[in-house]
PDB file of C-alpha atoms and ligand atoms in Angstrom:
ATOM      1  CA  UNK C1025      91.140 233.932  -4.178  1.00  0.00           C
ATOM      2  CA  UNK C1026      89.069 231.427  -6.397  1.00  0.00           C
ATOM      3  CA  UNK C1027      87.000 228.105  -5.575  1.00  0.00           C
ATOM      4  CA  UNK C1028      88.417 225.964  -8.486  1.00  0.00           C
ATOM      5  CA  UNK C1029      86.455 222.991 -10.072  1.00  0.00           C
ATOM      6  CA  UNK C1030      87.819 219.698  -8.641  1.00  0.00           C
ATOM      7  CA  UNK C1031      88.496 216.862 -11.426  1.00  0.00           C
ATOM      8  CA  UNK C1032      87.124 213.619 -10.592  1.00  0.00           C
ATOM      9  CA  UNK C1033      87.406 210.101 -11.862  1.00  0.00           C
ATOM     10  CA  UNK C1034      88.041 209.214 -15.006  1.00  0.00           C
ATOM     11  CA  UNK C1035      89.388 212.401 -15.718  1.00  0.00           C
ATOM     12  CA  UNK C1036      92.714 211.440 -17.943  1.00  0.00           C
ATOM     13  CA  UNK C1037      94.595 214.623 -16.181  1.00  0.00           C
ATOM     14  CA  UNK C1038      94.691 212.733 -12.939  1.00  0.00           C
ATOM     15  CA  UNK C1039      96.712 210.048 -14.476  1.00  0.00           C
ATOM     16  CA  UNK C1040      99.545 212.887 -15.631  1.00  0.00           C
ATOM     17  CA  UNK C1041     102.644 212.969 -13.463  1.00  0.00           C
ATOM     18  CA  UNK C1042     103.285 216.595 -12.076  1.00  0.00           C
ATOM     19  CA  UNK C1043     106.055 218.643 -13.102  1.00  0.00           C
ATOM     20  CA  UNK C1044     108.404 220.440 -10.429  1.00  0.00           C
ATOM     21  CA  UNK C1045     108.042 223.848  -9.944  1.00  0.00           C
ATOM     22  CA  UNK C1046     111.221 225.888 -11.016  1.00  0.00           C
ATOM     23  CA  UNK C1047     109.318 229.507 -10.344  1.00  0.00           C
ATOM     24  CA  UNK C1048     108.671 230.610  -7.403  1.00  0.00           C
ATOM     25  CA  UNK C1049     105.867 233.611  -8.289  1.00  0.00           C
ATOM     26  CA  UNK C1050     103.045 235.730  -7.513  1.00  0.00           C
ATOM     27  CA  UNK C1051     101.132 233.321  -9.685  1.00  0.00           C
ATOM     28  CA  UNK C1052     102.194 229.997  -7.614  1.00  0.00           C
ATOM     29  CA  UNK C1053     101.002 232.031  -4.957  1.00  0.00           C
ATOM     30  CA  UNK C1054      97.448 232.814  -6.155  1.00  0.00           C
ATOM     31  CA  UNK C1055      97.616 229.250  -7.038  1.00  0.00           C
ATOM     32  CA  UNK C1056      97.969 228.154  -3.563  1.00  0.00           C
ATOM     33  CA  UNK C1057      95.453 230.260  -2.216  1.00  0.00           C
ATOM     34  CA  UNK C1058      92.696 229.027  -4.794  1.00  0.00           C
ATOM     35  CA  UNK C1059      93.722 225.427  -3.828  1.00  0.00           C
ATOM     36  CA  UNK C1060      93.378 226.138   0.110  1.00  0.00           C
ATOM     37  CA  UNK C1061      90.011 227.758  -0.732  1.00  0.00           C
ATOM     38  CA  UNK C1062      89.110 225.312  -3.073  1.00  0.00           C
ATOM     39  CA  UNK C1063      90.219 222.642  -0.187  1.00  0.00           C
ATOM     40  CA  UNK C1064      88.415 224.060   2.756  1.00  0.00           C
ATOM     41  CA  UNK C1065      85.290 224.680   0.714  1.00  0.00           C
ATOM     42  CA  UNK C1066      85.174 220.693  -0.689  1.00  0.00           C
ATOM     43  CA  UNK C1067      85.625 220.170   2.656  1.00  0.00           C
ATOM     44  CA  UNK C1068      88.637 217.999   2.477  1.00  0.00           C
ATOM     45  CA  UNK C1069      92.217 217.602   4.393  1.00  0.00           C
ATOM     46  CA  UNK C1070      94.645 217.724   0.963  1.00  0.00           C
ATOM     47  CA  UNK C1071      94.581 218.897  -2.260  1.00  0.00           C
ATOM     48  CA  UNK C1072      96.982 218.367  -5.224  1.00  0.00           C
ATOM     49  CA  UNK C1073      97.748 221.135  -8.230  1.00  0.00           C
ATOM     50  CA  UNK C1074      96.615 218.540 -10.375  1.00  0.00           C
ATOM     51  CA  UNK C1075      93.407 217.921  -9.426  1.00  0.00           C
ATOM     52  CA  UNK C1076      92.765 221.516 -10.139  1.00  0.00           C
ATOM     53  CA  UNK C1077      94.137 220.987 -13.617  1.00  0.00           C
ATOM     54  CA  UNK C1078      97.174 222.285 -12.847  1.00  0.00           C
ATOM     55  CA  UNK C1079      99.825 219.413 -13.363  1.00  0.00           C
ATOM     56  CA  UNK C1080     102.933 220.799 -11.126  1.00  0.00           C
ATOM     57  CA  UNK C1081     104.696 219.687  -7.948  1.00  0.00           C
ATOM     58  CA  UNK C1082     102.069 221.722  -5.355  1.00  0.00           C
ATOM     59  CA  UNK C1083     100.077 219.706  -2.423  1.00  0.00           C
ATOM     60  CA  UNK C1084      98.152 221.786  -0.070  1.00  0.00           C
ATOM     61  CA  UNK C1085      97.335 220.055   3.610  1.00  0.00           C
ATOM     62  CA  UNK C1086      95.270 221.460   6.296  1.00  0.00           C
ATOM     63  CA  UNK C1087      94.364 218.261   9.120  1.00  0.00           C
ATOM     64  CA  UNK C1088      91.839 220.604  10.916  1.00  0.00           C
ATOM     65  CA  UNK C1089      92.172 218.394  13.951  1.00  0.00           C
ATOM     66  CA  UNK C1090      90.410 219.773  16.809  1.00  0.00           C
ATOM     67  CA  UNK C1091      92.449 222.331  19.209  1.00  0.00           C
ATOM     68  CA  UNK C1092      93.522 220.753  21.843  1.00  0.00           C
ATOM     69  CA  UNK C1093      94.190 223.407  24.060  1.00  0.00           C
ATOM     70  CA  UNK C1094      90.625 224.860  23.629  1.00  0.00           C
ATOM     71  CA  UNK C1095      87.515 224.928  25.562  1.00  0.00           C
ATOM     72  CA  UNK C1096      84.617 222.200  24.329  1.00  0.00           C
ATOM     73  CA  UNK C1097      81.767 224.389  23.622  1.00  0.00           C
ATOM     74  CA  UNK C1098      78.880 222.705  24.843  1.00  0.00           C
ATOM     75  CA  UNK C1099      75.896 220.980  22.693  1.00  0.00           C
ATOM     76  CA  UNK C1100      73.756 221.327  25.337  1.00  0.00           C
ATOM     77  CA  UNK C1101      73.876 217.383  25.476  1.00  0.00           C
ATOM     78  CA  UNK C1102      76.082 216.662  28.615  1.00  0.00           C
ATOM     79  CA  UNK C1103      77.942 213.246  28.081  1.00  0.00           C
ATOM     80  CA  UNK C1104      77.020 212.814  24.246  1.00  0.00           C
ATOM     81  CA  UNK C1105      80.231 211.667  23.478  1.00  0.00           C
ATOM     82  CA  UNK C1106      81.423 214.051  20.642  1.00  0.00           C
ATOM     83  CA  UNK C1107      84.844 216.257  20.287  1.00  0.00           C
ATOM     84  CA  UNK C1108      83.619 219.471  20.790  1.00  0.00           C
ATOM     85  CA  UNK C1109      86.671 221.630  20.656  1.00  0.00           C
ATOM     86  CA  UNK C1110      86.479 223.604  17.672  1.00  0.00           C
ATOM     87  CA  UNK C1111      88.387 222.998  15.011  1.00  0.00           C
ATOM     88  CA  UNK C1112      92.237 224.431  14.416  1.00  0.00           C
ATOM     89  CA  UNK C1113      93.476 225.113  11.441  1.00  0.00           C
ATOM     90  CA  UNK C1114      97.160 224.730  10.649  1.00  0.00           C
ATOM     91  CA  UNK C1115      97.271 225.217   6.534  1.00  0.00           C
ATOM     92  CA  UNK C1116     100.597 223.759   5.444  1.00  0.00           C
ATOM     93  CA  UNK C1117     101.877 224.171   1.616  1.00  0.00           C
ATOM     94  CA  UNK C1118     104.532 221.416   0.338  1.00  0.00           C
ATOM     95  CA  UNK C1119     106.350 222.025  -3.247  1.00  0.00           C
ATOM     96  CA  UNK C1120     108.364 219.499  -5.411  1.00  0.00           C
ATOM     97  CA  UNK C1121     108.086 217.267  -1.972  1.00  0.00           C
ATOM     98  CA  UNK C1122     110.075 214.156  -1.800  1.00  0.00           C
ATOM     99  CA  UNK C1123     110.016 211.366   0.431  1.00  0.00           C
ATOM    100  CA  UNK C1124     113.438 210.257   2.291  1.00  0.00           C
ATOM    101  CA  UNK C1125     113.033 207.491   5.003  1.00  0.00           C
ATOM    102  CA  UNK C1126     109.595 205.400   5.233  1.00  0.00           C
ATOM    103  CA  UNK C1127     109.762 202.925   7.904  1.00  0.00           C
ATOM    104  CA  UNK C1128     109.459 199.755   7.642  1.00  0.00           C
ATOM    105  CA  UNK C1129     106.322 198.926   9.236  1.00  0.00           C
ATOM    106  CA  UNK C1130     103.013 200.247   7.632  1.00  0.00           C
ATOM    107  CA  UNK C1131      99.690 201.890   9.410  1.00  0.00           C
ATOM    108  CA  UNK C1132      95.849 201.610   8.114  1.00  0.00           C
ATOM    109  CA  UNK C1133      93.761 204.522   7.381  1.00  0.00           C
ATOM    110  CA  UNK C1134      90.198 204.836   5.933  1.00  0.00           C
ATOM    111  CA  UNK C1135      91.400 207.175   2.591  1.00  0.00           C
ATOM    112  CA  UNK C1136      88.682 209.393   1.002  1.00  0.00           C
ATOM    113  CA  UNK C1137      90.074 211.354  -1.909  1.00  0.00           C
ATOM    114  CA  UNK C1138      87.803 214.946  -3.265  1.00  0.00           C
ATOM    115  CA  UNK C1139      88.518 213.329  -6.854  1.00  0.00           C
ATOM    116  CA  UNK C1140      86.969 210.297  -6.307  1.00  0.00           C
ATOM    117  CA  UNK C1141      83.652 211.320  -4.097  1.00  0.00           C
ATOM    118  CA  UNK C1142      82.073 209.274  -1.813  1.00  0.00           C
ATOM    119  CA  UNK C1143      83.966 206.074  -2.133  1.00  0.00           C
ATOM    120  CA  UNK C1144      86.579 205.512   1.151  1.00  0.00           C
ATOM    121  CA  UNK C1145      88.546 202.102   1.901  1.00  0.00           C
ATOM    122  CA  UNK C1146      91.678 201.100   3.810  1.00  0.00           C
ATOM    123  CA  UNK C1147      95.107 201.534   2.662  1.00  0.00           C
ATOM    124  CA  UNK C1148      98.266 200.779   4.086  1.00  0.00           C
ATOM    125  CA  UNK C1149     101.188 202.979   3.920  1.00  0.00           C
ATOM    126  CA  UNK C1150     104.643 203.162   5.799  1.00  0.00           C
ATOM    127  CA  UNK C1151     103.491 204.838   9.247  1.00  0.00           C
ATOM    128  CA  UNK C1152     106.147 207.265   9.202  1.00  0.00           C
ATOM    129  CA  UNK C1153     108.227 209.041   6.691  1.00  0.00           C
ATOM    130  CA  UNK C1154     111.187 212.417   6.769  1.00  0.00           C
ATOM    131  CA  UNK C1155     109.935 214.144   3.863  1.00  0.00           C
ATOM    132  CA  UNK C1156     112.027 217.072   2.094  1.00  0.00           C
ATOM    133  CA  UNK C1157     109.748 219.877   0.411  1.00  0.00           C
ATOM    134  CA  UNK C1158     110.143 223.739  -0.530  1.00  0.00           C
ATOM    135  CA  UNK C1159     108.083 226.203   0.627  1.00  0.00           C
ATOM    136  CA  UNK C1160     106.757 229.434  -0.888  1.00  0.00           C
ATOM    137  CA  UNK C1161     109.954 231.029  -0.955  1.00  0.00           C
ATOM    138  CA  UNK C1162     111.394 228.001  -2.410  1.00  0.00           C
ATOM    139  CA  UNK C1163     113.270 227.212   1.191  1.00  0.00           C
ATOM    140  CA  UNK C1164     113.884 223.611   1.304  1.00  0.00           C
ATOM    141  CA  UNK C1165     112.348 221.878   4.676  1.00  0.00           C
ATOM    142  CA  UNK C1166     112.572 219.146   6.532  1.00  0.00           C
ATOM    143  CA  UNK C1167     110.591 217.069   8.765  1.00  0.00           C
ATOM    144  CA  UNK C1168     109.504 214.086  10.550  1.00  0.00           C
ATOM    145  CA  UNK C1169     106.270 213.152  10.207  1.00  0.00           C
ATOM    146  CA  UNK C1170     103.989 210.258  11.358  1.00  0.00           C
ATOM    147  CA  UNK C1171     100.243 209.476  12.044  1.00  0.00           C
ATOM    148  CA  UNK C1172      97.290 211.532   9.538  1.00  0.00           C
ATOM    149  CA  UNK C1173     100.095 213.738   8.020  1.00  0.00           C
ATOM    150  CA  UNK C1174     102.242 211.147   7.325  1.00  0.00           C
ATOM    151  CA  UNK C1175      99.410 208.888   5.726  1.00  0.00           C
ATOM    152  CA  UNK C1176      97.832 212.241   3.768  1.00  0.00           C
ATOM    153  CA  UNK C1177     101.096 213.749   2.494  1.00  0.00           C
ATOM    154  CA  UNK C1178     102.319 210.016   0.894  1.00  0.00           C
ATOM    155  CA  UNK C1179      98.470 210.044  -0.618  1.00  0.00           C
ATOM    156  CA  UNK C1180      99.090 213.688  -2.148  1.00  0.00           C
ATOM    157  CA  UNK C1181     102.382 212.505  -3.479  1.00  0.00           C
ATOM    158  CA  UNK C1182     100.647 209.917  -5.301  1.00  0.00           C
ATOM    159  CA  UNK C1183      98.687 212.679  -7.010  1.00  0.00           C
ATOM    160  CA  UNK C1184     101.640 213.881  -8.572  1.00  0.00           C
ATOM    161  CA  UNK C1185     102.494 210.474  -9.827  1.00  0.00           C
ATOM    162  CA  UNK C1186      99.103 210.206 -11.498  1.00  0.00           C
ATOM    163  CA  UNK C1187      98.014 207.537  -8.663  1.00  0.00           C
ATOM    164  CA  UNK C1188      94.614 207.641  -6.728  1.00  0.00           C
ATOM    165  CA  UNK C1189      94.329 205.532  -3.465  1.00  0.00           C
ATOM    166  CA  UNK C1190      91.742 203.495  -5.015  1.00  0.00           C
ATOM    167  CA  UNK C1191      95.145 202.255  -7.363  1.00  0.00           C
ATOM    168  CA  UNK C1192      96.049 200.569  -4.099  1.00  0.00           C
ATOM    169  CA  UNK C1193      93.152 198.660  -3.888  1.00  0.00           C
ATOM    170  CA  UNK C1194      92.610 194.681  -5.285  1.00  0.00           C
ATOM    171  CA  UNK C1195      91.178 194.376  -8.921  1.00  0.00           C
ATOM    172  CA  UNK C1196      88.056 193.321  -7.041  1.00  0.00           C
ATOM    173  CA  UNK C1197      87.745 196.437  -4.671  1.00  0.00           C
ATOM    174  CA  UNK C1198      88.812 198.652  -7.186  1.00  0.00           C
ATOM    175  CA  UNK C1199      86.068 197.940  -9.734  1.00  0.00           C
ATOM    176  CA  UNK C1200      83.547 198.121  -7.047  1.00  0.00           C
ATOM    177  CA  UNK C1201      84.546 201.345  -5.678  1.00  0.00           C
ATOM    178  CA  UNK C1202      84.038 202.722  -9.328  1.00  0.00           C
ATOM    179  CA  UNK C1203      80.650 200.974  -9.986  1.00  0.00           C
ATOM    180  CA  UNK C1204      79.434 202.356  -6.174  1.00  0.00           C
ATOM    181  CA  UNK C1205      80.982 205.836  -7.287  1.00  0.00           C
ATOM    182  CA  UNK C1206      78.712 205.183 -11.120  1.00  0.00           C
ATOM    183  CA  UNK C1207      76.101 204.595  -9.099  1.00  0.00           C
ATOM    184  CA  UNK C1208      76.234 207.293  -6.986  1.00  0.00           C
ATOM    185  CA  UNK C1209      76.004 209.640  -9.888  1.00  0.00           C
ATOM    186  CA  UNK C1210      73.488 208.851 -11.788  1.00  0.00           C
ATOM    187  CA  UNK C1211      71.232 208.317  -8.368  1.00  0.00           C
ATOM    188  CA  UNK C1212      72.191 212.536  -8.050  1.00  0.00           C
TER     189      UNK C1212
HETATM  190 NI1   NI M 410      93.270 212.557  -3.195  1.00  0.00          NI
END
């Protein structure tokens, strides 16, 4: 396994649309576990092939919501507030994943995006989808999904469209997002 170097903004590969994967190898496979690597290390929630470099049909997802059925391990600060269950992780690989149903009505999340650092704003998005995808093997799957994974998996499809979430934004917000982002990088 292999951290790989995340492309960011304006990197003209981002804009490529993804091709599907027709092979289903031990090379897809060592490119899946570079991505999840690459992913948890970032740290972020979803990673797509492409913004690796690698323009094919791949989306890695891992929500790392907190465990539920865990213990909180204390902070030694009784009553501050915070989650502290540790973290779960459920690492989930979609290939050549379509979308079949989105409802009607849409839900709001804050988006962040590991190709366009630092910068998060509000995008709307149908609040639940049925999405079709393969897996490793190539087995086709199928699933409702709503909430986070149904907001993060329609923002990694847009990856492999050549869309960012900052695409969904006004003129206005979009241009400022960039100049913050400018900013941001020349401050470092
Ligand atoms: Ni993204």
């Amino acid at each position: 396994m292999a951290i790989r170097t995340i492309l960011e903004v304006p990197d003209p590969l981002l804009k490529q649309i993804s091709a599907p994967v027709t092979v289903f190898d031990a090379e897809l496979r060592t490119l899946v576990s570079d991505m999840f690597e690459t992913m948890y290390d970032a740290p972020g929630i979803g990673l797509a092939a492409v913004q690796v470099g690698v323009p094919l049909r791949v989306l890695v997802i891992d929500l790392q919501e907190r465990d539920k059925d865990a213990e909180a391990e204390s902070c030694g600060d009784e009553g501050c507030g915070h989650d502290h269950r540790p973290v779960k992780r459920t690492p989930r690989v979609f290939i050549n994943p379509e979308i079949l149903d989105p409802s009607e009505d849409y839900s709001v999340y804050q988006e962040g995006c590991l190709s366009v650092p630092e910068i998060y704003a509000d995008v709307e998005r149908p609040a639940t989808i049925r999405a079709r995808w393969q897996d490793l093997d190539g087995t086709v799957h199928e699933e409702d999904m709503a909430g986070l994974m149904a907001t993060c998996l329609q923002h990694e499809m847009d990856h492999l469209e050549g869309i960012l979430f900052i695409d969904h934004l006004s003129r206005l917000k979009r241009s400022m997002a960039l100049k913050k982002l400018e900013k941001l990088r020349k401050a470092a």
